[in-house]
């Protein structure tokens, strides 16, 4: 569980790193624009740090990344979730040199061993990650409570502004009802500038943004780019607030504001601990230079900057749309517009498995055709079809191991039920489009032509079958499906995927009785083969206690 969580965070962190690099490259182009735009750009990085799933679009700025087909619905996967179980673990960050260097160093699985070396590495790394996050969180909480104690005796001087002799610099503190705290002895002029600055923070909800961003940073503490991003975001936040404060003050107050900023400069940098929003800390020299030189651009320039920043944020937030060399319309009617022979890939030779997959009239590639006679009568063909994907050799797919075969048909799949008795050849009775969602992967991979292992496992008289995807050197993950009396495919509830010691695309299950079956699996901890027994109860299979 901890290792799986760490892998998910690692994938988000790599994606956020690409977004951060993009923002850092774009920021200089916004030098003359109000800093609020550069500050807003960091929201894309924050989304990538905290959201494991986002939308996909052809307008994504991540389209240049070559991460193979290991992408899941709504996710960008650089480190496969099953990397600990791969015979030859590998990552795909989109940087070929880095991938080669890391993949060579990753240890292969040891056949017969109860635990793979990669599993131990992930387990150790996840413990270090969790410990680091806990330490940083505890330190931040200590800073928060220390600050709370220091303002406990503060005296209210006006509105939400308080004065204290126990602080050295003004700041905003509080999450629900934020207040402004200033040191004693400030002149009326300095107080005016300080209150304008801190009220701008409050109006923009910066007192919430900074803690949220720091909590995200704690999760990604191992990534230096995230620390750099947090520092740059803090700088942009303060500069944007300076500009907003000067605008609210009216007139030309740049000189007096800069003097107040310099007077209250502490020389500290509290962005590393995610402390309160402090007037005189962080990048004071750069802020003063910005204040003195800043000239507000015209309305056209502002409108252009707004549109550009909005487009960049959208481009950084969404994932690239799936692309492939076989392209067919996967609509429910099964009709398509292109011929699969023409789209299998320029220069590719037709693979020659034992029984060659054949293009259908709707240009989907059929890897499995199974004629069945349901208990209620009739005749159906159950097809497993690739509607959008490509054919890859073993070398093109990344080499042997890790679910890579001599021939790889990798792409988007569907189950199509065909009624051969209808007048129109290949007429579709129903289509099941949920395979990618069932396996949590957008692209599935099969090694070529295969037959479905059909049987009735729940005693309802309808035929059931499994489909599997690579789960490691010791077995695959399977989902169980049925063809119901109406000629439609349904996924049977088994409480999750079935992990079975088998590598067949469709594995037969060991039937215990008319409503029960058993699956054999390899237990890594004990180093022995075990089995789970499942029994049908009303509308689902329930695993029996061992």
PDB file of N, CA, C and O in Angstrom, residues 186-242:
ATOM      1  N   UNK A 186       5.589  51.538  15.050  1.00  0.00           N
ATOM      2  CA  UNK A 186       5.520  51.930  13.650  1.00  0.00           C
ATOM      3  C   UNK A 186       4.870  53.299  13.509  1.00  0.00           C
ATOM      4  O   UNK A 186       3.916  53.638  14.225  1.00  0.00           O
ATOM      5  N   UNK A 187       5.400  54.084  12.567  1.00  0.00           N
ATOM      6  CA  UNK A 187       4.802  55.369  12.266  1.00  0.00           C
ATOM      7  C   UNK A 187       3.531  55.215  11.466  1.00  0.00           C
ATOM      8  O   UNK A 187       3.262  54.163  10.879  1.00  0.00           O
ATOM      9  N   UNK A 188       2.736  56.280  11.408  1.00  0.00           N
ATOM     10  CA  UNK A 188       1.462  56.217  10.704  1.00  0.00           C
ATOM     11  C   UNK A 188       1.651  55.915   9.220  1.00  0.00           C
ATOM     12  O   UNK A 188       0.867  55.184   8.615  1.00  0.00           O
ATOM     13  N   UNK A 189       2.720  56.487   8.619  1.00  0.00           N
ATOM     14  CA  UNK A 189       2.969  56.294   7.193  1.00  0.00           C
ATOM     15  C   UNK A 189       3.323  54.834   6.887  1.00  0.00           C
ATOM     16  O   UNK A 189       2.782  54.235   5.959  1.00  0.00           O
ATOM     17  N   UNK A 190       4.263  54.274   7.679  1.00  0.00           N
ATOM     18  CA  UNK A 190       4.657  52.873   7.463  1.00  0.00           C
ATOM     19  C   UNK A 190       3.471  51.944   7.680  1.00  0.00           C
ATOM     20  O   UNK A 190       3.270  50.976   6.938  1.00  0.00           O
ATOM     21  N   UNK A 191       2.658  52.252   8.703  1.00  0.00           N
ATOM     22  CA  UNK A 191       1.508  51.412   9.008  1.00  0.00           C
ATOM     23  C   UNK A 191       0.526  51.402   7.833  1.00  0.00           C
ATOM     24  O   UNK A 191      -0.059  50.365   7.509  1.00  0.00           O
ATOM     25  N   UNK A 192       0.358  52.531   7.177  1.00  0.00           N
ATOM     26  CA  UNK A 192      -0.549  52.627   6.042  1.00  0.00           C
ATOM     27  C   UNK A 192      -0.105  51.711   4.914  1.00  0.00           C
ATOM     28  O   UNK A 192      -0.919  50.982   4.309  1.00  0.00           O
ATOM     29  N   UNK A 193       1.209  51.710   4.612  1.00  0.00           N
ATOM     30  CA  UNK A 193       1.716  50.857   3.549  1.00  0.00           C
ATOM     31  C   UNK A 193       1.599  49.378   3.918  1.00  0.00           C
ATOM     32  O   UNK A 193       1.236  48.534   3.092  1.00  0.00           O
ATOM     33  N   UNK A 194       1.927  49.075   5.164  1.00  0.00           N
ATOM     34  CA  UNK A 194       1.887  47.679   5.620  1.00  0.00           C
ATOM     35  C   UNK A 194       0.468  47.123   5.559  1.00  0.00           C
ATOM     36  O   UNK A 194       0.225  46.024   5.054  1.00  0.00           O
ATOM     37  N   UNK A 195      -0.487  47.876   6.057  1.00  0.00           N
ATOM     38  CA  UNK A 195      -1.871  47.415   6.071  1.00  0.00           C
ATOM     39  C   UNK A 195      -2.375  47.211   4.642  1.00  0.00           C
ATOM     40  O   UNK A 195      -3.073  46.227   4.353  1.00  0.00           O
ATOM     41  N   UNK A 196      -2.006  48.121   3.733  1.00  0.00           N
ATOM     42  CA  UNK A 196      -2.420  47.960   2.329  1.00  0.00           C
ATOM     43  C   UNK A 196      -1.863  46.668   1.742  1.00  0.00           C
ATOM     44  O   UNK A 196      -2.568  45.942   1.018  1.00  0.00           O
ATOM     45  N   UNK A 197      -0.602  46.365   2.040  1.00  0.00           N
ATOM     46  CA  UNK A 197       0.025  45.141   1.536  1.00  0.00           C
ATOM     47  C   UNK A 197      -0.662  43.896   2.098  1.00  0.00           C
ATOM     48  O   UNK A 197      -1.035  42.979   1.350  1.00  0.00           O
ATOM     49  N   UNK A 198      -0.831  43.859   3.403  1.00  0.00           N
ATOM     50  CA  UNK A 198      -1.385  42.658   4.029  1.00  0.00           C
ATOM     51  C   UNK A 198      -2.870  42.489   3.715  1.00  0.00           C
ATOM     52  O   UNK A 198      -3.352  41.358   3.583  1.00  0.00           O
ATOM     53  N   UNK A 199      -3.597  43.574   3.574  1.00  0.00           N
ATOM     54  CA  UNK A 199      -5.000  43.459   3.191  1.00  0.00           C
ATOM     55  C   UNK A 199      -5.128  42.904   1.779  1.00  0.00           C
ATOM     56  O   UNK A 199      -6.097  42.199   1.459  1.00  0.00           O
ATOM     57  N   UNK A 200      -4.168  43.225   0.909  1.00  0.00           N
ATOM     58  CA  UNK A 200      -4.175  42.643  -0.436  1.00  0.00           C
ATOM     59  C   UNK A 200      -3.981  41.136  -0.361  1.00  0.00           C
ATOM     60  O   UNK A 200      -4.641  40.379  -1.080  1.00  0.00           O
ATOM     61  N   UNK A 201      -3.075  40.691   0.516  1.00  0.00           N
ATOM     62  CA  UNK A 201      -2.903  39.243   0.738  1.00  0.00           C
ATOM     63  C   UNK A 201      -4.231  38.607   1.158  1.00  0.00           C
ATOM     64  O   UNK A 201      -4.617  37.549   0.653  1.00  0.00           O
ATOM     65  N   UNK A 202      -4.907  39.246   2.094  1.00  0.00           N
ATOM     66  CA  UNK A 202      -6.153  38.686   2.612  1.00  0.00           C
ATOM     67  C   UNK A 202      -7.222  38.665   1.525  1.00  0.00           C
ATOM     68  O   UNK A 202      -7.946  37.671   1.364  1.00  0.00           O
ATOM     69  N   UNK A 203      -7.316  39.757   0.758  1.00  0.00           N
ATOM     70  CA  UNK A 203      -8.327  39.840  -0.289  1.00  0.00           C
ATOM     71  C   UNK A 203      -8.127  38.754  -1.346  1.00  0.00           C
ATOM     72  O   UNK A 203      -9.090  38.214  -1.899  1.00  0.00           O
ATOM     73  N   UNK A 204      -6.864  38.407  -1.624  1.00  0.00           N
ATOM     74  CA  UNK A 204      -6.562  37.402  -2.642  1.00  0.00           C
ATOM     75  C   UNK A 204      -6.484  35.983  -2.074  1.00  0.00           C
ATOM     76  O   UNK A 204      -6.128  35.048  -2.786  1.00  0.00           O
ATOM     77  N   UNK A 205      -6.764  35.826  -0.805  1.00  0.00           N
ATOM     78  CA  UNK A 205      -6.727  34.514  -0.129  1.00  0.00           C
ATOM     79  C   UNK A 205      -5.323  33.888  -0.154  1.00  0.00           C
ATOM     80  O   UNK A 205      -5.187  32.665  -0.133  1.00  0.00           O
ATOM     81  N   UNK A 206      -4.296  34.724  -0.175  1.00  0.00           N
ATOM     82  CA  UNK A 206      -2.927  34.193  -0.162  1.00  0.00           C
ATOM     83  C   UNK A 206      -2.618  33.465   1.135  1.00  0.00           C
ATOM     84  O   UNK A 206      -1.762  32.568   1.161  1.00  0.00           O
ATOM     85  N   UNK A 207      -3.295  33.852   2.214  1.00  0.00           N
ATOM     86  CA  UNK A 207      -3.070  33.202   3.509  1.00  0.00           C
ATOM     87  C   UNK A 207      -3.523  31.740   3.481  1.00  0.00           C
ATOM     88  O   UNK A 207      -3.136  30.948   4.359  1.00  0.00           O
ATOM     89  N   UNK A 208      -4.356  31.354   2.482  1.00  0.00           N
ATOM     90  CA  UNK A 208      -4.742  29.957   2.285  1.00  0.00           C
ATOM     91  C   UNK A 208      -3.882  29.287   1.211  1.00  0.00           C
ATOM     92  O   UNK A 208      -3.528  28.116   1.333  1.00  0.00           O
ATOM     93  N   UNK A 209      -3.565  30.058   0.172  1.00  0.00           N
ATOM     94  CA  UNK A 209      -2.797  29.501  -0.941  1.00  0.00           C
ATOM     95  C   UNK A 209      -1.432  29.014  -0.478  1.00  0.00           C
ATOM     96  O   UNK A 209      -0.997  27.904  -0.820  1.00  0.00           O
ATOM     97  N   UNK A 210      -0.743  29.839   0.325  1.00  0.00           N
ATOM     98  CA  UNK A 210       0.617  29.473   0.724  1.00  0.00           C
ATOM     99  C   UNK A 210       0.655  28.202   1.583  1.00  0.00           C
ATOM    100  O   UNK A 210       1.465  27.307   1.311  1.00  0.00           O
ATOM    101  N   UNK A 211      -0.196  28.040   2.607  1.00  0.00           N
ATOM    102  CA  UNK A 211      -0.183  26.778   3.362  1.00  0.00           C
ATOM    103  C   UNK A 211      -0.546  25.564   2.514  1.00  0.00           C
ATOM    104  O   UNK A 211       0.043  24.489   2.684  1.00  0.00           O
ATOM    105  N   UNK A 212      -1.512  25.727   1.602  1.00  0.00           N
ATOM    106  CA  UNK A 212      -1.880  24.597   0.738  1.00  0.00           C
ATOM    107  C   UNK A 212      -0.700  24.209  -0.140  1.00  0.00           C
ATOM    108  O   UNK A 212      -0.393  23.021  -0.317  1.00  0.00           O
ATOM    109  N   UNK A 213      -0.034  25.229  -0.713  1.00  0.00           N
ATOM    110  CA  UNK A 213       1.130  24.947  -1.559  1.00  0.00           C
ATOM    111  C   UNK A 213       2.238  24.288  -0.738  1.00  0.00           C
ATOM    112  O   UNK A 213       2.935  23.396  -1.230  1.00  0.00           O
ATOM    113  N   UNK A 214       2.386  24.704   0.504  1.00  0.00           N
ATOM    114  CA  UNK A 214       3.442  24.111   1.330  1.00  0.00           C
ATOM    115  C   UNK A 214       3.100  22.669   1.720  1.00  0.00           C
ATOM    116  O   UNK A 214       3.987  21.818   1.795  1.00  0.00           O
ATOM    117  N   UNK A 215       1.834  22.393   1.968  1.00  0.00           N
ATOM    118  CA  UNK A 215       1.432  21.007   2.239  1.00  0.00           C
ATOM    119  C   UNK A 215       1.734  20.125   1.033  1.00  0.00           C
ATOM    120  O   UNK A 215       2.184  18.978   1.181  1.00  0.00           O
ATOM    121  N   UNK A 216       1.466  20.644  -0.177  1.00  0.00           N
ATOM    122  CA  UNK A 216       1.805  19.893  -1.388  1.00  0.00           C
ATOM    123  C   UNK A 216       3.312  19.703  -1.489  1.00  0.00           C
ATOM    124  O   UNK A 216       3.794  18.639  -1.898  1.00  0.00           O
ATOM    125  N   UNK A 217       4.073  20.727  -1.097  1.00  0.00           N
ATOM    126  CA  UNK A 217       5.529  20.626  -1.123  1.00  0.00           C
ATOM    127  C   UNK A 217       6.030  19.557  -0.161  1.00  0.00           C
ATOM    128  O   UNK A 217       6.988  18.834  -0.457  1.00  0.00           O
ATOM    129  N   UNK A 218       5.384  19.437   0.978  1.00  0.00           N
ATOM    130  CA  UNK A 218       5.767  18.403   1.951  1.00  0.00           C
ATOM    131  C   UNK A 218       5.628  17.017   1.320  1.00  0.00           C
ATOM    132  O   UNK A 218       6.474  16.143   1.502  1.00  0.00           O
ATOM    133  N   UNK A 219       4.544  16.810   0.564  1.00  0.00           N
ATOM    134  CA  UNK A 219       4.340  15.517  -0.090  1.00  0.00           C
ATOM    135  C   UNK A 219       5.442  15.251  -1.113  1.00  0.00           C
ATOM    136  O   UNK A 219       5.877  14.113  -1.297  1.00  0.00           O
ATOM    137  N   UNK A 220       5.919  16.310  -1.774  1.00  0.00           N
ATOM    138  CA  UNK A 220       6.935  16.179  -2.836  1.00  0.00           C
ATOM    139  C   UNK A 220       8.300  16.676  -2.356  1.00  0.00           C
ATOM    140  O   UNK A 220       9.088  17.178  -3.164  1.00  0.00           O
ATOM    141  N   UNK A 221       8.592  16.511  -1.080  1.00  0.00           N
ATOM    142  CA  UNK A 221       9.805  17.098  -0.501  1.00  0.00           C
ATOM    143  C   UNK A 221      11.085  16.580  -1.154  1.00  0.00           C
ATOM    144  O   UNK A 221      12.133  17.249  -1.126  1.00  0.00           O
ATOM    145  N   UNK A 222      11.035  15.411  -1.751  1.00  0.00           N
ATOM    146  CA  UNK A 222      12.229  14.792  -2.351  1.00  0.00           C
ATOM    147  C   UNK A 222      12.601  15.398  -3.696  1.00  0.00           C
ATOM    148  O   UNK A 222      13.658  15.090  -4.251  1.00  0.00           O
ATOM    149  N   UNK A 223      11.737  16.264  -4.231  1.00  0.00           N
ATOM    150  CA  UNK A 223      11.927  16.822  -5.569  1.00  0.00           C
ATOM    151  C   UNK A 223      12.481  18.249  -5.476  1.00  0.00           C
ATOM    152  O   UNK A 223      11.757  19.169  -5.088  1.00  0.00           O
ATOM    153  N   UNK A 224      13.749  18.481  -5.826  1.00  0.00           N
ATOM    154  CA  UNK A 224      14.335  19.830  -5.724  1.00  0.00           C
ATOM    155  C   UNK A 224      13.590  20.869  -6.561  1.00  0.00           C
ATOM    156  O   UNK A 224      13.521  22.040  -6.178  1.00  0.00           O
ATOM    157  N   UNK A 225      13.025  20.449  -7.695  1.00  0.00           N
ATOM    158  CA  UNK A 225      12.287  21.387  -8.536  1.00  0.00           C
ATOM    159  C   UNK A 225      11.051  21.939  -7.837  1.00  0.00           C
ATOM    160  O   UNK A 225      10.642  23.081  -8.082  1.00  0.00           O
ATOM    161  N   UNK A 226      10.466  21.153  -6.964  1.00  0.00           N
ATOM    162  CA  UNK A 226       9.297  21.629  -6.240  1.00  0.00           C
ATOM    163  C   UNK A 226       9.687  22.679  -5.203  1.00  0.00           C
ATOM    164  O   UNK A 226       8.948  23.637  -4.958  1.00  0.00           O
ATOM    165  N   UNK A 227      10.853  22.539  -4.565  1.00  0.00           N
ATOM    166  CA  UNK A 227      11.353  23.569  -3.638  1.00  0.00           C
ATOM    167  C   UNK A 227      11.655  24.859  -4.400  1.00  0.00           C
ATOM    168  O   UNK A 227      11.322  25.957  -3.942  1.00  0.00           O
ATOM    169  N   UNK A 228      12.284  24.719  -5.554  1.00  0.00           N
ATOM    170  CA  UNK A 228      12.567  25.893  -6.378  1.00  0.00           C
ATOM    171  C   UNK A 228      11.274  26.569  -6.818  1.00  0.00           C
ATOM    172  O   UNK A 228      11.168  27.809  -6.814  1.00  0.00           O
ATOM    173  N   UNK A 229      10.284  25.774  -7.179  1.00  0.00           N
ATOM    174  CA  UNK A 229       8.997  26.312  -7.606  1.00  0.00           C
ATOM    175  C   UNK A 229       8.309  27.048  -6.465  1.00  0.00           C
ATOM    176  O   UNK A 229       7.715  28.120  -6.663  1.00  0.00           O
ATOM    177  N   UNK A 230       8.371  26.483  -5.256  1.00  0.00           N
ATOM    178  CA  UNK A 230       7.735  27.137  -4.108  1.00  0.00           C
ATOM    179  C   UNK A 230       8.392  28.482  -3.822  1.00  0.00           C
ATOM    180  O   UNK A 230       7.713  29.468  -3.512  1.00  0.00           O
ATOM    181  N   UNK A 231       9.719  28.546  -3.935  1.00  0.00           N
ATOM    182  CA  UNK A 231      10.429  29.802  -3.719  1.00  0.00           C
ATOM    183  C   UNK A 231      10.038  30.832  -4.770  1.00  0.00           C
ATOM    184  O   UNK A 231       9.777  32.003  -4.458  1.00  0.00           O
ATOM    185  N   UNK A 232       9.984  30.419  -6.041  1.00  0.00           N
ATOM    186  CA  UNK A 232       9.620  31.340  -7.119  1.00  0.00           C
ATOM    187  C   UNK A 232       8.165  31.778  -6.986  1.00  0.00           C
ATOM    188  O   UNK A 232       7.834  32.945  -7.231  1.00  0.00           O
ATOM    189  N   UNK A 233       7.295  30.861  -6.590  1.00  0.00           N
ATOM    190  CA  UNK A 233       5.891  31.211  -6.384  1.00  0.00           C
ATOM    191  C   UNK A 233       5.742  32.230  -5.259  1.00  0.00           C
ATOM    192  O   UNK A 233       4.975  33.203  -5.368  1.00  0.00           O
ATOM    193  N   UNK A 234       6.488  32.048  -4.164  1.00  0.00           N
ATOM    194  CA  UNK A 234       6.440  32.992  -3.044  1.00  0.00           C
ATOM    195  C   UNK A 234       6.903  34.378  -3.478  1.00  0.00           C
ATOM    196  O   UNK A 234       6.324  35.396  -3.081  1.00  0.00           O
ATOM    197  N   UNK A 235       7.948  34.405  -4.301  1.00  0.00           N
ATOM    198  CA  UNK A 235       8.458  35.681  -4.807  1.00  0.00           C
ATOM    199  C   UNK A 235       7.418  36.365  -5.682  1.00  0.00           C
ATOM    200  O   UNK A 235       7.148  37.578  -5.528  1.00  0.00           O
ATOM    201  N   UNK A 236       6.801  35.609  -6.597  1.00  0.00           N
ATOM    202  CA  UNK A 236       5.776  36.180  -7.464  1.00  0.00           C
ATOM    203  C   UNK A 236       4.564  36.642  -6.656  1.00  0.00           C
ATOM    204  O   UNK A 236       3.938  37.665  -6.975  1.00  0.00           O
ATOM    205  N   UNK A 237       4.212  35.893  -5.608  1.00  0.00           N
ATOM    206  CA  UNK A 237       3.093  36.261  -4.751  1.00  0.00           C
ATOM    207  C   UNK A 237       3.339  37.617  -4.091  1.00  0.00           C
ATOM    208  O   UNK A 237       2.462  38.503  -4.096  1.00  0.00           O
ATOM    209  N   UNK A 238       4.529  37.804  -3.540  1.00  0.00           N
ATOM    210  CA  UNK A 238       4.843  39.058  -2.848  1.00  0.00           C
ATOM    211  C   UNK A 238       4.901  40.234  -3.817  1.00  0.00           C
ATOM    212  O   UNK A 238       4.414  41.330  -3.520  1.00  0.00           O
ATOM    213  N   UNK A 239       5.495  40.015  -4.986  1.00  0.00           N
ATOM    214  CA  UNK A 239       5.567  41.099  -5.965  1.00  0.00           C
ATOM    215  C   UNK A 239       4.188  41.471  -6.488  1.00  0.00           C
ATOM    216  O   UNK A 239       3.879  42.653  -6.691  1.00  0.00           O
ATOM    217  N   UNK A 240       3.334  40.464  -6.710  1.00  0.00           N
ATOM    218  CA  UNK A 240       1.965  40.744  -7.142  1.00  0.00           C
ATOM    219  C   UNK A 240       1.205  41.499  -6.069  1.00  0.00           C
ATOM    220  O   UNK A 240       0.400  42.401  -6.365  1.00  0.00           O
ATOM    221  N   UNK A 241       1.479  41.159  -4.818  1.00  0.00           N
ATOM    222  CA  UNK A 241       0.826  41.847  -3.705  1.00  0.00           C
ATOM    223  C   UNK A 241       1.327  43.288  -3.595  1.00  0.00           C
ATOM    224  O   UNK A 241       0.551  44.203  -3.294  1.00  0.00           O
ATOM    225  N   UNK A 242       2.623  43.505  -3.817  1.00  0.00           N
ATOM    226  CA  UNK A 242       3.164  44.877  -3.817  1.00  0.00           C
ATOM    227  C   UNK A 242       2.438  45.735  -4.849  1.00  0.00           C
ATOM    228  O   UNK A 242       2.044  46.870  -4.569  1.00  0.00           O
TER     229      UNK A 242
END
